[in-house]
PDB file of C-alpha atoms in Angstrom:
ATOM      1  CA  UNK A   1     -37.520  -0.339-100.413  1.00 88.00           C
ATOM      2  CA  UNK A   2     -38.831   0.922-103.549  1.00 96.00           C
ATOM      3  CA  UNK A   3     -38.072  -0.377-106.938  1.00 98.00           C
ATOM      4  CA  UNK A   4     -35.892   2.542-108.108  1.00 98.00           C
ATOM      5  CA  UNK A   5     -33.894   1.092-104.936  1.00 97.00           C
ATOM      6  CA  UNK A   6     -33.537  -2.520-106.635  1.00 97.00           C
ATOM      7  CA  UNK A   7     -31.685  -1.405-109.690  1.00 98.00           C
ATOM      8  CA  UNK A   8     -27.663  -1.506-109.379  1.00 97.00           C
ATOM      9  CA  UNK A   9     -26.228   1.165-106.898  1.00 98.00           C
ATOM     10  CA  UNK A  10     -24.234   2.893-110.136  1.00 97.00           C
ATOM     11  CA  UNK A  11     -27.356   3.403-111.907  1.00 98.00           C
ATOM     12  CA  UNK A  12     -29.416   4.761-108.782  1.00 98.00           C
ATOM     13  CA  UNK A  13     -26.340   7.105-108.268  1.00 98.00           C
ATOM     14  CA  UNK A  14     -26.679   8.105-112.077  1.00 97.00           C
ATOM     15  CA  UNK A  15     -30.404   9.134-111.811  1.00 98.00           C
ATOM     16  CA  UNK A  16     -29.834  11.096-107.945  1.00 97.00           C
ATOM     17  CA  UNK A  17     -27.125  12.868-109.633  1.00 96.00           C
ATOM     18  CA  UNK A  18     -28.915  14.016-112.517  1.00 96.00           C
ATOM     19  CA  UNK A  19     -26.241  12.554-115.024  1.00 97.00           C
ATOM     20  CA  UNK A  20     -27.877   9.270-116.422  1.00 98.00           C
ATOM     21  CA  UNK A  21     -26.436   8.521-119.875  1.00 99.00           C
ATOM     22  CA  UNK A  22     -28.989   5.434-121.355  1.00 99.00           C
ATOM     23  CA  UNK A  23     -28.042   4.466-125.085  1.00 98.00           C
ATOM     24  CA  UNK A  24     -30.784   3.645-126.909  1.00 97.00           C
ATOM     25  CA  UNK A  25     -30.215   0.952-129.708  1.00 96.00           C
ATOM     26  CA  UNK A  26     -34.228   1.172-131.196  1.00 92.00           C
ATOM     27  CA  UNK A  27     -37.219  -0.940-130.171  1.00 92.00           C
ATOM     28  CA  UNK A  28     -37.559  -2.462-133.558  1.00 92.00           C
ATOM     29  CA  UNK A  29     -33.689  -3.782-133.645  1.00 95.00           C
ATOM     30  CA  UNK A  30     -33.841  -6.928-133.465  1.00 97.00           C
ATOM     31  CA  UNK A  31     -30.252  -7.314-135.287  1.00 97.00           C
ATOM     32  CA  UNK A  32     -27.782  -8.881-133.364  1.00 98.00           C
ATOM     33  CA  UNK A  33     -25.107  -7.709-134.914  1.00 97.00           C
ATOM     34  CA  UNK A  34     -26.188  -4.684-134.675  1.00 97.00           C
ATOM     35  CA  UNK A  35     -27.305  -4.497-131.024  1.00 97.00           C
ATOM     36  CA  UNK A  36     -23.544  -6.068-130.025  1.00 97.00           C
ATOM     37  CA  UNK A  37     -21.786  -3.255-131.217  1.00 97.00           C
ATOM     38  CA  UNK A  38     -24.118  -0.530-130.073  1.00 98.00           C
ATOM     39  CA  UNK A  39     -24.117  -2.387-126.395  1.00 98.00           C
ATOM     40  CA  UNK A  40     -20.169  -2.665-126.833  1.00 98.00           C
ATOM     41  CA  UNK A  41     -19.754   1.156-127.429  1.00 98.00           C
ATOM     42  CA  UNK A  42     -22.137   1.902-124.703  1.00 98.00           C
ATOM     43  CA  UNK A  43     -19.932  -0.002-122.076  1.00 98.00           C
ATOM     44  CA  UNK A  44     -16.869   1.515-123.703  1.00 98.00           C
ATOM     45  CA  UNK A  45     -17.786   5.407-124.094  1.00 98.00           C
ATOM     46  CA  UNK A  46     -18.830   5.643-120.546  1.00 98.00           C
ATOM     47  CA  UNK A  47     -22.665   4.768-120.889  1.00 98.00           C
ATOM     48  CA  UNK A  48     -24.711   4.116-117.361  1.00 99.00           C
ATOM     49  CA  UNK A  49     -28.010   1.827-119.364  1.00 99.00           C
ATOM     50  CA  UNK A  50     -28.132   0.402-122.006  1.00 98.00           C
ATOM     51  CA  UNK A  51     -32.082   0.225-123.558  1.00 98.00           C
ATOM     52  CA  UNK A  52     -32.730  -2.424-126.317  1.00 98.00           C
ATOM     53  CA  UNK A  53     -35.617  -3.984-128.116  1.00 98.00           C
ATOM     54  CA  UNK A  54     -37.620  -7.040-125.793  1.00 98.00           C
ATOM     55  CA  UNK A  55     -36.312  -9.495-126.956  1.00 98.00           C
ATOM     56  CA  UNK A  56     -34.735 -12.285-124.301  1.00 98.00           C
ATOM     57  CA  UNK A  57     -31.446 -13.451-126.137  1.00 98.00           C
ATOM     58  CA  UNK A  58     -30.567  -9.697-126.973  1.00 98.00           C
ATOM     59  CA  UNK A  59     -30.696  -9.384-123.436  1.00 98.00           C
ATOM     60  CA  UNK A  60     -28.395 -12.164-122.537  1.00 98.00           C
ATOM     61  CA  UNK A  61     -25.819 -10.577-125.813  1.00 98.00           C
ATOM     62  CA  UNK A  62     -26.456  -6.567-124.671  1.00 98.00           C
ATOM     63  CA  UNK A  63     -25.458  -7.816-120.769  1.00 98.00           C
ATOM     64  CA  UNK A  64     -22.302  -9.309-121.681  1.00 97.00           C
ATOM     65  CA  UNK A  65     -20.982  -7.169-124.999  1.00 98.00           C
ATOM     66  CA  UNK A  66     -21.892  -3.695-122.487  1.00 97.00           C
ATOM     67  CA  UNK A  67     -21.574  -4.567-119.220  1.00 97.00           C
ATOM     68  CA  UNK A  68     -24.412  -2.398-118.164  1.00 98.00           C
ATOM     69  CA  UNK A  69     -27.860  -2.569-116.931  1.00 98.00           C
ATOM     70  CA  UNK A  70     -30.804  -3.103-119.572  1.00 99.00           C
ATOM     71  CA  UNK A  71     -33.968  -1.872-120.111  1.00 99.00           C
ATOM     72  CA  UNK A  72     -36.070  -3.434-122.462  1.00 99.00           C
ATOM     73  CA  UNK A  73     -38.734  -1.394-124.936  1.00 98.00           C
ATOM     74  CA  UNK A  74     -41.654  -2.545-126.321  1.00 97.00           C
ATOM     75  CA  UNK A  75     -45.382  -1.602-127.004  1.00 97.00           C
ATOM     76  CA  UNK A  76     -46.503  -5.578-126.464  1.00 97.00           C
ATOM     77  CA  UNK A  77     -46.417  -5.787-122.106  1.00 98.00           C
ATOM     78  CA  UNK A  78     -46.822  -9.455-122.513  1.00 98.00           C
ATOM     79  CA  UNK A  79     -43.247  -9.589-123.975  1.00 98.00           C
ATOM     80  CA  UNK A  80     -41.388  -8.254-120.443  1.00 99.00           C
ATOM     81  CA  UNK A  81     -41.643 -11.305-118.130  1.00 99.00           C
ATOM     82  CA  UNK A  82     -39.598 -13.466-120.457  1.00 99.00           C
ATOM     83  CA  UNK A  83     -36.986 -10.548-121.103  1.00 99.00           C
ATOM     84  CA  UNK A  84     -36.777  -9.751-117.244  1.00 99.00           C
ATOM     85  CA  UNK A  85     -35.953 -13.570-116.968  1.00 99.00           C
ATOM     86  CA  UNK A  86     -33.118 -13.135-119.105  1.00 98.00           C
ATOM     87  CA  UNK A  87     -31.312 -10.140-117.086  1.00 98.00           C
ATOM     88  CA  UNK A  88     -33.561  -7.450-117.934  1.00 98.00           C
ATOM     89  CA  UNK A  89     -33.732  -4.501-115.072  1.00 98.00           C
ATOM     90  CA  UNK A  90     -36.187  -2.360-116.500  1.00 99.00           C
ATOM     91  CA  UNK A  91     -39.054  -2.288-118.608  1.00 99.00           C
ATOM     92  CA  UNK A  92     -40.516   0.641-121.068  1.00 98.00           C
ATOM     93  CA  UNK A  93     -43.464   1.457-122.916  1.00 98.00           C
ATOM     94  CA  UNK A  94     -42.112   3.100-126.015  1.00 90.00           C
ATOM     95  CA  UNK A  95     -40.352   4.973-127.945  1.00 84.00           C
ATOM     96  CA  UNK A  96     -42.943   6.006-130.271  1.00 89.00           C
ATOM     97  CA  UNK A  97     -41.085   7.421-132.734  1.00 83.00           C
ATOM     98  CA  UNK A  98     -40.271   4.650-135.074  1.00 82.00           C
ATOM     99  CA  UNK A  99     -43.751   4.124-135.117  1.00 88.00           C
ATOM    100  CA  UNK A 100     -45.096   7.579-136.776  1.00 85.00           C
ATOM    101  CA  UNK A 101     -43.730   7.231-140.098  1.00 86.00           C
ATOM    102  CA  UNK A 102     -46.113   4.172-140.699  1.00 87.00           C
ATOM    103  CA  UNK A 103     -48.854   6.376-139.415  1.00 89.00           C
ATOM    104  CA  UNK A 104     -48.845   4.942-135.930  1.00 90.00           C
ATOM    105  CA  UNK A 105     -49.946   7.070-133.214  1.00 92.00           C
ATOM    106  CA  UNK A 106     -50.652   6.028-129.568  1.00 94.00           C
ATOM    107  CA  UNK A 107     -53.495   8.106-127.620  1.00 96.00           C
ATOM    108  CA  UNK A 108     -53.127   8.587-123.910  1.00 97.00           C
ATOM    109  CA  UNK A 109     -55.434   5.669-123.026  1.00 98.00           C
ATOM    110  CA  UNK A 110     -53.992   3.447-125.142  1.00 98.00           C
ATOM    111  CA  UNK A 111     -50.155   4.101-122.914  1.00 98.00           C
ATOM    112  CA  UNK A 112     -51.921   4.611-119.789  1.00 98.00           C
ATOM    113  CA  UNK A 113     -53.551   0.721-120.635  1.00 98.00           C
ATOM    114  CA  UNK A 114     -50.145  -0.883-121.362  1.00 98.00           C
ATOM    115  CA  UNK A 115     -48.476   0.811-118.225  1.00 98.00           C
ATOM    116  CA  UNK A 116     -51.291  -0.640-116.029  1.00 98.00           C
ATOM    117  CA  UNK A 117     -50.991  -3.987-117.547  1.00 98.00           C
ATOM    118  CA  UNK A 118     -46.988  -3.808-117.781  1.00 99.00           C
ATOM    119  CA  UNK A 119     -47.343  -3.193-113.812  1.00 98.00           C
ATOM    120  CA  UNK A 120     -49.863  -6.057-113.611  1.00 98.00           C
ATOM    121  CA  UNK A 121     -47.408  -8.308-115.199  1.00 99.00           C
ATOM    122  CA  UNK A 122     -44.228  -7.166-113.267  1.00 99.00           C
ATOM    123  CA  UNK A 123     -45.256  -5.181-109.941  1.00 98.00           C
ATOM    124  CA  UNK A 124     -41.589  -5.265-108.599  1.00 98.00           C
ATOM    125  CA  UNK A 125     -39.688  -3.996-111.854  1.00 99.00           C
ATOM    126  CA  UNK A 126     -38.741  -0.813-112.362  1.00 99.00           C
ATOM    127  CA  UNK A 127     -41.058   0.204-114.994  1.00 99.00           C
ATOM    128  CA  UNK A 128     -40.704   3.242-117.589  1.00 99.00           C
ATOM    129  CA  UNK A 129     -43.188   4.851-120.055  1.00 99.00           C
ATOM    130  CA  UNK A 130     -42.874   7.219-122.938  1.00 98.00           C
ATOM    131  CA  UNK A 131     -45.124  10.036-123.207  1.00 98.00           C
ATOM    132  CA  UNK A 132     -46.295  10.349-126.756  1.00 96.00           C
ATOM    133  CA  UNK A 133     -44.764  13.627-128.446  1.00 93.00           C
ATOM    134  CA  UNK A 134     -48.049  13.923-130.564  1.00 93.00           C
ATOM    135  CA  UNK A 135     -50.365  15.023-127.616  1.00 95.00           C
ATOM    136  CA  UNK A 136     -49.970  18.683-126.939  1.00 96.00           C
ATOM    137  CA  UNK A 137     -47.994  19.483-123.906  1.00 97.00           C
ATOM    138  CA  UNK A 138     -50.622  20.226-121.303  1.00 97.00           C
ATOM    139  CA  UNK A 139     -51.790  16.257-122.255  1.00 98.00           C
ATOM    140  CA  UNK A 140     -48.391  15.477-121.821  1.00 98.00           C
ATOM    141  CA  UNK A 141     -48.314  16.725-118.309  1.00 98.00           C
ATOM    142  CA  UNK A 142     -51.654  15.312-117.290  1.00 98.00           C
ATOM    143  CA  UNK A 143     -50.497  11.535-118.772  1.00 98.00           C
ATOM    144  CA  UNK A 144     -47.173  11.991-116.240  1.00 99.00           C
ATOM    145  CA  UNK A 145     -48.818  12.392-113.765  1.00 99.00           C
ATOM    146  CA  UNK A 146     -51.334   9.953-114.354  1.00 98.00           C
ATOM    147  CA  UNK A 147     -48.890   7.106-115.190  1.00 99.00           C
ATOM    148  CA  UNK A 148     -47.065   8.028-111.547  1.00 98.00           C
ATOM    149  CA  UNK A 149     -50.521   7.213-109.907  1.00 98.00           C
ATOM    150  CA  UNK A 150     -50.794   3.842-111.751  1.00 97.00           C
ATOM    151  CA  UNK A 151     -47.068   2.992-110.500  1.00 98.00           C
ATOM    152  CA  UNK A 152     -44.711   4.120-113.295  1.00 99.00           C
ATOM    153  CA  UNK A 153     -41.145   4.499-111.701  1.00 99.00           C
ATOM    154  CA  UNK A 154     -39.840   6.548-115.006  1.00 99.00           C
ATOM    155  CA  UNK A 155     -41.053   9.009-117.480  1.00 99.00           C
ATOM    156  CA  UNK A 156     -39.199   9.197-120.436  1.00 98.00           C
ATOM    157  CA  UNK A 157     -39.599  12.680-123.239  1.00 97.00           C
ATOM    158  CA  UNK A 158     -39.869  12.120-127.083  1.00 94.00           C
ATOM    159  CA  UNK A 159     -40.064  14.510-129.873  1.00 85.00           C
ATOM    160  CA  UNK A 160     -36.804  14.027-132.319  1.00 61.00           C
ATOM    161  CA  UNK A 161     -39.190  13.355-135.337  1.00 67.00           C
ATOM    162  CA  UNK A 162     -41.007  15.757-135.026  1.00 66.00           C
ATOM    163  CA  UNK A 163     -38.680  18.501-135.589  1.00 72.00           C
ATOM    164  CA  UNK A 164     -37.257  19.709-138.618  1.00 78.00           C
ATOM    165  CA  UNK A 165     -34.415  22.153-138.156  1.00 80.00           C
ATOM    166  CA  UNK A 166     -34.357  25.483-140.784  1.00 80.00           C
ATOM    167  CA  UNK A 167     -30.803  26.481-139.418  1.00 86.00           C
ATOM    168  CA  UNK A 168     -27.164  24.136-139.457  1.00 86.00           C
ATOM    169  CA  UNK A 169     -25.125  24.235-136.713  1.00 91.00           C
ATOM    170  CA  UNK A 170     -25.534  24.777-133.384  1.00 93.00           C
ATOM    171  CA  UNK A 171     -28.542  26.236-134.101  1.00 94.00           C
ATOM    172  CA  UNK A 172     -29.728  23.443-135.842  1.00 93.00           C
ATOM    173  CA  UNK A 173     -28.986  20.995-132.936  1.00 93.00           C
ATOM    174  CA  UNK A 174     -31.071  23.125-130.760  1.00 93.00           C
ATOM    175  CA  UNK A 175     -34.122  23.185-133.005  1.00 93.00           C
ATOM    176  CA  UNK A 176     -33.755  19.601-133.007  1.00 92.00           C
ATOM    177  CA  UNK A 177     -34.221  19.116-129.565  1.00 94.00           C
ATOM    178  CA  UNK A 178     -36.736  21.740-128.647  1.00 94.00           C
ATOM    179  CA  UNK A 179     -39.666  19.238-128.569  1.00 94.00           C
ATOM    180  CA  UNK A 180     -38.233  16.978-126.346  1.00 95.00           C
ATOM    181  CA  UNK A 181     -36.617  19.873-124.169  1.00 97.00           C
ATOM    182  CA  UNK A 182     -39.933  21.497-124.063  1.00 96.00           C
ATOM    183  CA  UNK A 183     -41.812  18.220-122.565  1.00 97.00           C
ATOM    184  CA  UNK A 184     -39.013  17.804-120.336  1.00 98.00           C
ATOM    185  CA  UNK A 185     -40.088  21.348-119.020  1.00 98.00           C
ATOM    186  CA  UNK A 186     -43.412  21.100-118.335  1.00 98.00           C
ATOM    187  CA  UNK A 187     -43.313  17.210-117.241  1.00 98.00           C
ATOM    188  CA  UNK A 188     -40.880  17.647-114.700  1.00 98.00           C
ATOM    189  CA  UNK A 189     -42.721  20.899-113.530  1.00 98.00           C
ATOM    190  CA  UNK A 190     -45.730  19.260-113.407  1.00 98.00           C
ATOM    191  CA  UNK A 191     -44.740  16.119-111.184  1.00 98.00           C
ATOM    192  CA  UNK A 192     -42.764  18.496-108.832  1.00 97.00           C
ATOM    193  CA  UNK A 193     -45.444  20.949-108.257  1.00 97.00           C
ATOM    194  CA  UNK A 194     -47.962  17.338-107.320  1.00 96.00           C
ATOM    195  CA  UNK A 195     -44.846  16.616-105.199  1.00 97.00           C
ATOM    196  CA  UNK A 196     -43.856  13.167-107.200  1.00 96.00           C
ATOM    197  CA  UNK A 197     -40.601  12.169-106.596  1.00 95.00           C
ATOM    198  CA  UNK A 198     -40.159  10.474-110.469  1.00 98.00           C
ATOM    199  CA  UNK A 199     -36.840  10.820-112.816  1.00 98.00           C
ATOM    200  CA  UNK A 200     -37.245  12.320-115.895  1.00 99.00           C
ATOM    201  CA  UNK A 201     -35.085  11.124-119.087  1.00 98.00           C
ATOM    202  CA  UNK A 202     -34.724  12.967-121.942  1.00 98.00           C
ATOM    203  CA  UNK A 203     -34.665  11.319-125.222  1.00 96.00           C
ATOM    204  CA  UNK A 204     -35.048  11.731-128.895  1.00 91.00           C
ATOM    205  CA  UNK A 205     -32.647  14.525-131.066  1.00 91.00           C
ATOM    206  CA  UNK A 206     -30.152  15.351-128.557  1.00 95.00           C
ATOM    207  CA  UNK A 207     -26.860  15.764-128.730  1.00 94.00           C
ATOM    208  CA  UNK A 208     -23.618  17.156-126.846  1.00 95.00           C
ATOM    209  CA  UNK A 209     -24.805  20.618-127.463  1.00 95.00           C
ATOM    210  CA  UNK A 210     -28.428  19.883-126.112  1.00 96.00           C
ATOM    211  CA  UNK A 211     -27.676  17.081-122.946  1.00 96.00           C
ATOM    212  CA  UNK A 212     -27.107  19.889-120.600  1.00 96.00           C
ATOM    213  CA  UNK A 213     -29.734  21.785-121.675  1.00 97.00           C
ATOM    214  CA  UNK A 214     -31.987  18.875-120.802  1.00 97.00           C
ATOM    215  CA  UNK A 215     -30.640  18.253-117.433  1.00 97.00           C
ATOM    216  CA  UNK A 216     -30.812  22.221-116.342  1.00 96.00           C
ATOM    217  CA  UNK A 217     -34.314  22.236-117.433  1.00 97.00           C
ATOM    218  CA  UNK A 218     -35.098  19.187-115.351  1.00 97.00           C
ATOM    219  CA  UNK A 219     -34.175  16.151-116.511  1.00 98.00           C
ATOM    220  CA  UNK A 220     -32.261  13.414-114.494  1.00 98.00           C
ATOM    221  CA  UNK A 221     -30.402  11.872-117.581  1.00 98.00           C
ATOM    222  CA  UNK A 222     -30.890  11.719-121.074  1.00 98.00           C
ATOM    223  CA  UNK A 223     -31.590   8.775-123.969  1.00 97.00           C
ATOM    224  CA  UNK A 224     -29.520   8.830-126.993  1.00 96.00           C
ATOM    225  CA  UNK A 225     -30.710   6.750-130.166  1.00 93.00           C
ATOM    226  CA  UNK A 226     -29.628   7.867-133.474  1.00 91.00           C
ATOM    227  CA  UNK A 227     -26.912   9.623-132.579  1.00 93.00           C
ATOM    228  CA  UNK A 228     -25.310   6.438-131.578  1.00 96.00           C
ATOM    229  CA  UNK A 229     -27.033   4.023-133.814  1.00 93.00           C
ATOM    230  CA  UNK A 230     -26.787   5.251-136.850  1.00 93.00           C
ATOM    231  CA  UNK A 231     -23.093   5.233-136.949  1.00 95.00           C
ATOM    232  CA  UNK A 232     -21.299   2.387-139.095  1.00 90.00           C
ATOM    233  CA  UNK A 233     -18.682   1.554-136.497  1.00 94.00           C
ATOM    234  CA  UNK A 234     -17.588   0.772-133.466  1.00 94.00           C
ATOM    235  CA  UNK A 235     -14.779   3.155-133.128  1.00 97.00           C
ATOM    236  CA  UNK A 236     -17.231   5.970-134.401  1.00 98.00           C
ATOM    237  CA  UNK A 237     -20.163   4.936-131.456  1.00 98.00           C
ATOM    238  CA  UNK A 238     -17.751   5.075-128.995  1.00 98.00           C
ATOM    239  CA  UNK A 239     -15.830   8.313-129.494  1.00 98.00           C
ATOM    240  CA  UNK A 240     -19.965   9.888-129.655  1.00 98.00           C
ATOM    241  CA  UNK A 241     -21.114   8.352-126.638  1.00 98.00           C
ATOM    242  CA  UNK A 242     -17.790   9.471-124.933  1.00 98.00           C
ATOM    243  CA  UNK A 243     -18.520  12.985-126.006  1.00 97.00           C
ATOM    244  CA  UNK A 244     -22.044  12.641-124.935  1.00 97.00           C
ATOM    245  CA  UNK A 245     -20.433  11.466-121.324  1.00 97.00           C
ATOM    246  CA  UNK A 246     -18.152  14.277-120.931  1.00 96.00           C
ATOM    247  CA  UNK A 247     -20.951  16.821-122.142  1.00 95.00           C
ATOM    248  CA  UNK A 248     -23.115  15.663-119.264  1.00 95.00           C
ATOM    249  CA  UNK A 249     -19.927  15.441-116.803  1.00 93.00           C
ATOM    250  CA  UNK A 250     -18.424  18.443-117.943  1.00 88.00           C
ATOM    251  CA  UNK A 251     -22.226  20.468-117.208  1.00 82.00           C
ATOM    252  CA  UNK A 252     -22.068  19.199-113.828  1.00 69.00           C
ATOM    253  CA  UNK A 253     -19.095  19.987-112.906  1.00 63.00           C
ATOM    254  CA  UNK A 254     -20.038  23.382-113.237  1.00 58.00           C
ATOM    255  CA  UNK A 255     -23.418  23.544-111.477  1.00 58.00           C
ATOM    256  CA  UNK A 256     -21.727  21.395-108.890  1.00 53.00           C
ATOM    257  CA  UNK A 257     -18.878  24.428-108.461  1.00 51.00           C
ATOM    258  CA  UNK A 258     -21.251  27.213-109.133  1.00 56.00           C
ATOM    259  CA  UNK A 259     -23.730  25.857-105.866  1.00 53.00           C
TER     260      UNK A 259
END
């Protein structure tokens, strides 16, 4: 059995049917409050994991406001074991982004080096990592695959904040999401071609006009953070991450039809 195989039979469905929908409530949230209503929306608007900051009692509140599965995110590895103890079923290096702005940048040794002790630390959990948006996308490539050999389960896309769309609209949205989109390209071209058998999510500046975009260029589902979590309420959280589901269900539908 591998440990893709010892998460919940909804979410291994999500990820084999290329439709995973994980809301992403920030690594540095540590508000309670805060991380309730985000992991109550989730549940409600159709959400398949639910990926919160480390921290073990948010774990025990995101569990029963959501309903889901959690990961947990965090750049600190020694910080898992407790949260895993407390009903965590995955763990992830990353997201970098809220990072940058304090001029925080993580080189490819530095993520390989917490993946390899995060696996240490946990060898049977389902483990995630984010590859750094900053390293140009050949590097990107090369970590993926790297990470895979050191017994990553997951590779997760970034690049929201590093985008600055010129255009509003539709247009916009897409500009948004081209970094991320474009990792998602050459990551998940990269581990097929070495014939790795790893998900890719998607994260950072989508939206319902970009989600299928991600999963036709490879991705098995898709993380959405400030879309959701930047909202003021829970009616508004919910009615996004339902149109986020029905984007995603909607797209494959129709490659399910057109086959």
């Amino acid at each position: 059995m591998t440990r893709l195989q010892t998460l919940p039979v909804s979410l291994q469905k999500s990820i084999q049917n290329r439709s995973l929908l994980k809301v992403i409530s920030g690594l540095s949230n540590f508000n309670p409050e805060s991380v309730f209503l985000i992991s109550k929306a989730a549940g409600q608007g159709g959400a398949d994991l639910l990926d919160i900051a480390c921290e073990p009692k948010l774990v025990e509140l995101a569990v029963e406001a959501s309903n889901l599965p959690v990961c947990v995110s965090s750049v600190e590895p020694m910080l898992f074991p407790e949260a895993v103890k407390a009903g965590a079923s995955i763990i992830e290096i990353g997201n970098f982004d809220s990072f940058y702005p304090d001029g925080r940048f993580f080189s490819a040794d530095e993520v390989l080096s917490l993946a390899v002790e995060s696996r240490r630390l946990l060898p049977d959990v389902v483990l995630s990592v984010t590859v750094p948006h900053v390293l140009p996308l050949d590097s990107q490539s090369q970590l993926a695959l790297d990470l895979v050999d050191r017994g990553v389960d997951l590779i997760q896309t970034e690049g929201g904040t590093s985008s600055n769309p010129i255009n509003p609209g539709t247009l916009g949205l897409i500009e948004k999401a081209s970094p991320t989109l474009a990792a998602t390209v050459v990551i998940a071209s990269a581990l097929k071609e070495s014939h790795h058998d790893v998900p890719v999510i998607c994260a950072s500046g989508l939206s319902e006009v970009t989600v299928p975009m991600a999963i036709s260029v490879g991705a098995n589902g898709v993380g959405i953070g400030s879309a959701v979590n930047r909202l003021n309420t829970e009616l508004a959280m919910v009615a996004t991450v339902k149109g986020l589901r029905q984007a995603l269900d909607s797209f494959k539908s129709v490659t399910t039809i057109n086959k």
